[in-house]
């Protein structure tokens, strides 16, 4: 088994790619888009490229992609990732045609019974103790599935509890069996460090409190990059590069990025000391004028928080109530 | 895209607490790409409220203040006792150029004193005036607005003749800038239309305004002319203006209550009211102060918009939109230019 420094698991639609199918014509257009026509969520390509980039003298990171897009889109999606300069180690797509052919209509929409077995099976490729960071969005149940995976992996949920949740989610028996088999083969370890949920639908951050403090709701990848920098996953140069990409791709003015910085600090996910470190690194990059301006604006926003700036990470419940959360999810959808 | 306008929103000290201001700001960040909001107040209260809402963090930021004006605080002393009160900090943010206008639903007195202290008055303006829109039968200006401007409604309780003249000039300039009315008709509120009617300062103001150039002075109007809407701008001292404004609001609320009562009492009345419902809704819409947003406090070097203390989120959001409009139309500079013409004329006249 290869030793991996860290595992990054990504969803694609609405997490990596802008896939807003608000109309049938838009949905059809997305299905026939060429790789170069596909649009990234701002900053996603720059961030995933950084995370997947091999570094000299450092163990590689493992990138696993689990997407709800149909398997027929594999070629175009792989070409898109290659165009973005992203390398990956696993890439799973949903066998939608197979589900339809076998009359498994529930499985067409169900994400829990699709993603959880894949995540647990994929974990067999890495040694216990290897940390994981997962990326999803608020359009479907990514936060729920990732948290469930983290709790099964950590041994906080036993097999019987997992089966009850999967049944309640409407998973088919074969999916449940795969989960039980994969989970029983795993060495229990509390290895999921963080779950990022991109608030594509602008869901209120408090909606995710019930899933615990390891879940970080972010409004964009600038916020995610800052949190990853503070956690030692990215260096300052990488954050500056992502900031630059963000300024170019999204046309966000400098002060808007500073507002996003203040937001993630205020919500307790980023220690203010990270700013100091980043500021020093930017000083050394003489040419990075716009990025330097972002940092100075961030410093000002940090000062604006004044005496109230000792923000603590929001604390989640002692144990996640998955069954009641599932009810809430069903009601929302 | 047009350059966004940033509003400093004082979130503290209103009747319903900071929740309404935070809701208003969150909604604006999703609906208006031409607005940015700085939420000024106790971040320990504002942050958790914001987390419960949908919002765009790129379009808002927070400024922490450990102090704020409570409804029971006395405006004159509170700013000395609370030098870091949210209204003072909101004015500072505007004075520093980080925002273009102040919006508050807190104490009017504190807002006036804070603005005077931190923003300063327009040269030539001795006293500020709170201007409110009031629904009228006739429409006004090229946009056919169904309301007139009434000032002062509470900033300066006893105004001198010169103050009333300044209010008339500021009201005229504001109506021109915001409603696009090139020559708003301005009148003094009195107990008769004749020039000699009313208290001494009103009689004197009438004489001064009659001789002043650059203002469409229509003489005196009586109380009944306000709902009729015979003029575009009505000038009074703050005491009288406030009484009139509150009475108009009260009449509107009583009519709505009476209609609701009648609806509950008799089937025949219910039927009649149902048939009239669309008309009643239109009247309610015109009488609804929440839809007009805030009232500008005129006389300061930057726009200051006062929302009603009872404002819910939609009214505060509307106040922010009024502030943005005031900033974008350069309302203060228009007022400044108009007032700048006053010293020569008025000093001569007053002499």
mmCIF file of C-alpha atoms in Angstrom, chain B residues 128-309:
data_model
loop_
_atom_site.group_PDB
_atom_site.id
_atom_site.type_symbol
_atom_site.label_atom_id
_atom_site.label_comp_id
_atom_site.label_asym_id
_atom_site.label_seq_id
_atom_site.Cartn_x
_atom_site.Cartn_y
_atom_site.Cartn_z
ATOM 1 C CA UNK B 128 -30.561 69.858 11.002
ATOM 2 C CA UNK B 129 -33.993 68.854 9.709
ATOM 3 C CA UNK B 130 -35.566 65.417 9.605
ATOM 4 C CA UNK B 131 -37.536 65.034 6.389
ATOM 5 C CA UNK B 132 -40.287 62.434 6.013
ATOM 6 C CA UNK B 133 -42.504 61.548 3.112
ATOM 7 C CA UNK B 134 -46.222 61.648 3.697
ATOM 8 C CA UNK B 135 -48.898 60.113 1.420
ATOM 9 C CA UNK B 136 -50.933 62.554 -0.666
ATOM 10 C CA UNK B 137 -53.944 62.537 -2.964
ATOM 11 C CA UNK B 138 -52.102 64.357 -5.759
ATOM 12 C CA UNK B 139 -48.929 62.984 -7.283
ATOM 13 C CA UNK B 140 -45.631 64.833 -7.449
ATOM 14 C CA UNK B 141 -42.818 65.322 -9.926
ATOM 15 C CA UNK B 142 -42.073 63.525 -13.195
ATOM 16 C CA UNK B 143 -42.195 60.098 -11.464
ATOM 17 C CA UNK B 144 -45.714 60.825 -10.194
ATOM 18 C CA UNK B 145 -44.721 60.061 -6.597
ATOM 19 C CA UNK B 146 -47.815 59.682 -4.384
ATOM 20 C CA UNK B 147 -46.231 61.544 -1.484
ATOM 21 C CA UNK B 148 -44.914 64.939 -0.430
ATOM 22 C CA UNK B 149 -41.915 65.817 1.711
ATOM 23 C CA UNK B 150 -42.576 67.126 5.207
ATOM 24 C CA UNK B 151 -39.745 68.695 7.205
ATOM 25 C CA UNK B 152 -38.765 69.071 9.959
ATOM 26 C CA UNK B 153 -40.443 66.171 11.755
ATOM 27 C CA UNK B 154 -38.473 66.215 14.968
ATOM 28 C CA UNK B 155 -34.837 67.268 14.691
ATOM 29 C CA UNK B 156 -35.252 70.941 15.655
ATOM 30 C CA UNK B 157 -38.201 71.512 17.941
ATOM 31 C CA UNK B 158 -38.108 75.308 17.955
ATOM 32 C CA UNK B 159 -36.873 76.667 14.654
ATOM 33 C CA UNK B 160 -36.148 80.315 13.952
ATOM 34 C CA UNK B 161 -37.210 82.087 10.767
ATOM 35 C CA UNK B 162 -33.756 81.555 9.327
ATOM 36 C CA UNK B 163 -33.906 77.844 10.206
ATOM 37 C CA UNK B 164 -37.256 77.522 8.435
ATOM 38 C CA UNK B 165 -35.785 79.226 5.348
ATOM 39 C CA UNK B 166 -32.840 76.799 5.424
ATOM 40 C CA UNK B 167 -35.238 73.844 5.778
ATOM 41 C CA UNK B 168 -37.168 75.076 2.758
ATOM 42 C CA UNK B 169 -33.997 75.288 0.689
ATOM 43 C CA UNK B 170 -32.802 71.849 1.817
ATOM 44 C CA UNK B 171 -36.213 70.253 1.248
ATOM 45 C CA UNK B 172 -36.424 71.748 -2.204
ATOM 46 C CA UNK B 173 -32.931 70.505 -3.097
ATOM 47 C CA UNK B 174 -33.670 67.025 -1.697
ATOM 48 C CA UNK B 175 -36.926 66.708 -3.663
ATOM 49 C CA UNK B 176 -35.106 67.831 -6.792
ATOM 50 C CA UNK B 177 -32.282 65.309 -6.294
ATOM 51 C CA UNK B 178 -34.308 62.288 -5.176
ATOM 52 C CA UNK B 179 -37.618 62.701 -6.996
ATOM 53 C CA UNK B 180 -36.141 64.389 -10.067
ATOM 54 C CA UNK B 181 -38.557 67.269 -9.640
ATOM 55 C CA UNK B 182 -36.768 70.267 -11.228
ATOM 56 C CA UNK B 183 -38.837 72.937 -9.446
ATOM 57 C CA UNK B 184 -40.570 71.535 -6.356
ATOM 58 C CA UNK B 185 -43.281 73.777 -4.890
ATOM 59 C CA UNK B 186 -42.396 74.610 -1.282
ATOM 60 C CA UNK B 187 -44.789 75.941 1.378
ATOM 61 C CA UNK B 188 -44.777 76.822 5.077
ATOM 62 C CA UNK B 189 -47.253 75.034 7.346
ATOM 63 C CA UNK B 190 -49.443 77.547 9.143
ATOM 64 C CA UNK B 191 -52.958 78.128 10.430
ATOM 65 C CA UNK B 192 -53.974 80.083 7.334
ATOM 66 C CA UNK B 193 -52.791 80.770 3.832
ATOM 67 C CA UNK B 194 -52.395 84.500 4.366
ATOM 68 C CA UNK B 195 -48.840 85.785 4.777
ATOM 69 C CA UNK B 196 -49.525 87.356 8.171
ATOM 70 C CA UNK B 197 -51.008 84.172 9.698
ATOM 71 C CA UNK B 198 -49.030 82.069 12.177
ATOM 72 C CA UNK B 199 -46.346 82.564 14.826
ATOM 73 C CA UNK B 200 -43.769 85.339 14.362
ATOM 74 C CA UNK B 201 -41.059 83.064 12.973
ATOM 75 C CA UNK B 202 -43.414 81.661 10.342
ATOM 76 C CA UNK B 203 -44.527 85.168 9.286
ATOM 77 C CA UNK B 204 -40.891 86.222 9.069
ATOM 78 C CA UNK B 205 -39.892 83.075 7.154
ATOM 79 C CA UNK B 206 -42.748 83.752 4.732
ATOM 80 C CA UNK B 207 -41.363 87.229 4.067
ATOM 81 C CA UNK B 208 -37.816 85.918 3.543
ATOM 82 C CA UNK B 209 -38.855 83.067 1.268
ATOM 83 C CA UNK B 210 -41.063 85.345 -0.820
ATOM 84 C CA UNK B 211 -38.013 87.399 -1.682
ATOM 85 C CA UNK B 212 -35.587 84.493 -2.121
ATOM 86 C CA UNK B 213 -34.505 83.526 -5.637
ATOM 87 C CA UNK B 214 -34.103 79.939 -6.885
ATOM 88 C CA UNK B 215 -36.921 78.421 -4.881
ATOM 89 C CA UNK B 216 -40.531 77.841 -5.940
ATOM 90 C CA UNK B 217 -42.194 79.261 -2.822
ATOM 91 C CA UNK B 218 -45.965 78.667 -2.793
ATOM 92 C CA UNK B 219 -46.753 80.579 0.408
ATOM 93 C CA UNK B 220 -48.494 79.053 3.406
ATOM 94 C CA UNK B 221 -50.539 75.856 3.467
ATOM 95 C CA UNK B 222 -52.903 74.534 6.122
ATOM 96 C CA UNK B 223 -53.002 71.043 7.631
ATOM 97 C CA UNK B 224 -55.645 69.832 5.218
ATOM 98 C CA UNK B 225 -53.361 70.642 2.286
ATOM 99 C CA UNK B 226 -50.849 68.005 3.411
ATOM 100 C CA UNK B 227 -52.951 64.912 2.561
ATOM 101 C CA UNK B 228 -54.341 66.732 -0.472
ATOM 102 C CA UNK B 229 -50.770 67.214 -1.711
ATOM 103 C CA UNK B 230 -51.155 70.757 -3.014
ATOM 104 C CA UNK B 231 -47.392 71.330 -2.708
ATOM 105 C CA UNK B 232 -44.306 69.104 -2.979
ATOM 106 C CA UNK B 233 -42.488 70.219 0.174
ATOM 107 C CA UNK B 234 -44.080 71.325 3.454
ATOM 108 C CA UNK B 235 -41.912 73.154 5.996
ATOM 109 C CA UNK B 236 -42.583 73.325 9.737
ATOM 110 C CA UNK B 237 -40.623 73.326 12.973
ATOM 111 C CA UNK B 238 -39.776 69.917 14.402
ATOM 112 C CA UNK B 239 -42.462 69.989 17.087
ATOM 113 C CA UNK B 240 -45.326 70.721 14.730
ATOM 114 C CA UNK B 241 -43.971 68.475 11.970
ATOM 115 C CA UNK B 242 -43.648 65.538 14.346
ATOM 116 C CA UNK B 243 -47.187 65.963 15.676
ATOM 117 C CA UNK B 244 -48.554 66.121 12.122
ATOM 118 C CA UNK B 245 -46.573 63.084 10.957
ATOM 119 C CA UNK B 246 -47.577 60.921 13.917
ATOM 120 C CA UNK B 247 -51.206 61.959 13.465
ATOM 121 C CA UNK B 248 -51.162 60.904 9.801
ATOM 122 C CA UNK B 249 -49.616 57.535 10.797
ATOM 123 C CA UNK B 250 -52.181 57.145 13.585
ATOM 124 C CA UNK B 251 -55.129 57.904 11.302
ATOM 125 C CA UNK B 252 -53.885 55.296 8.813
ATOM 126 C CA UNK B 253 -53.551 52.661 11.552
ATOM 127 C CA UNK B 254 -56.975 53.466 13.011
ATOM 128 C CA UNK B 255 -58.632 53.172 9.585
ATOM 129 C CA UNK B 256 -57.021 49.759 9.113
ATOM 130 C CA UNK B 257 -58.143 48.667 12.605
ATOM 131 C CA UNK B 258 -61.688 49.910 11.995
ATOM 132 C CA UNK B 259 -61.851 48.021 8.709
ATOM 133 C CA UNK B 260 -60.625 44.836 10.417
ATOM 134 C CA UNK B 261 -63.195 45.316 13.177
ATOM 135 C CA UNK B 262 -65.990 45.863 10.673
ATOM 136 C CA UNK B 263 -64.878 42.774 8.768
ATOM 137 C CA UNK B 264 -65.253 40.664 11.892
ATOM 138 C CA UNK B 265 -68.640 42.099 12.942
ATOM 139 C CA UNK B 266 -71.148 41.737 10.095
ATOM 140 C CA UNK B 267 -71.357 39.518 7.045
ATOM 141 C CA UNK B 268 -72.718 42.385 4.966
ATOM 142 C CA UNK B 269 -69.775 44.620 5.911
ATOM 143 C CA UNK B 270 -67.449 41.737 5.210
ATOM 144 C CA UNK B 271 -68.900 41.387 1.750
ATOM 145 C CA UNK B 272 -68.572 45.120 1.144
ATOM 146 C CA UNK B 273 -64.967 45.154 2.317
ATOM 147 C CA UNK B 274 -64.167 42.107 0.198
ATOM 148 C CA UNK B 275 -65.512 43.907 -2.862
ATOM 149 C CA UNK B 276 -63.385 46.919 -1.966
ATOM 150 C CA UNK B 277 -60.330 44.868 -1.008
ATOM 151 C CA UNK B 278 -58.073 45.783 -3.931
ATOM 152 C CA UNK B 279 -58.823 49.476 -3.387
ATOM 153 C CA UNK B 280 -58.190 49.136 0.350
ATOM 154 C CA UNK B 281 -54.902 47.379 -0.360
ATOM 155 C CA UNK B 282 -53.844 50.277 -2.574
ATOM 156 C CA UNK B 283 -54.698 52.766 0.169
ATOM 157 C CA UNK B 284 -52.823 50.655 2.708
ATOM 158 C CA UNK B 285 -49.811 50.522 0.406
ATOM 159 C CA UNK B 286 -49.782 54.300 0.093
ATOM 160 C CA UNK B 287 -50.217 54.758 3.866
ATOM 161 C CA UNK B 288 -47.605 52.140 4.776
ATOM 162 C CA UNK B 289 -44.628 54.027 6.175
ATOM 163 C CA UNK B 290 -42.483 50.872 6.002
ATOM 164 C CA UNK B 291 -42.513 50.969 2.201
ATOM 165 C CA UNK B 292 -41.032 54.493 2.134
ATOM 166 C CA UNK B 293 -37.873 53.509 3.958
ATOM 167 C CA UNK B 294 -36.167 56.060 6.091
ATOM 168 C CA UNK B 295 -36.266 59.789 6.527
ATOM 169 C CA UNK B 296 -33.162 61.781 5.622
ATOM 170 C CA UNK B 297 -31.688 64.039 8.270
ATOM 171 C CA UNK B 298 -30.761 67.009 6.130
ATOM 172 C CA UNK B 299 -27.980 69.447 6.861
ATOM 173 C CA UNK B 300 -24.976 67.144 7.275
ATOM 174 C CA UNK B 301 -22.018 66.722 4.944
ATOM 175 C CA UNK B 302 -22.957 63.086 4.205
ATOM 176 C CA UNK B 303 -26.347 61.372 3.867
ATOM 177 C CA UNK B 304 -27.851 60.257 7.184
ATOM 178 C CA UNK B 305 -31.068 58.246 6.947
ATOM 179 C CA UNK B 306 -33.221 57.660 9.998
ATOM 180 C CA UNK B 307 -35.478 54.618 9.881
ATOM 181 C CA UNK B 308 -38.472 54.432 12.184
ATOM 182 C CA UNK B 309 -37.620 52.975 15.609
#
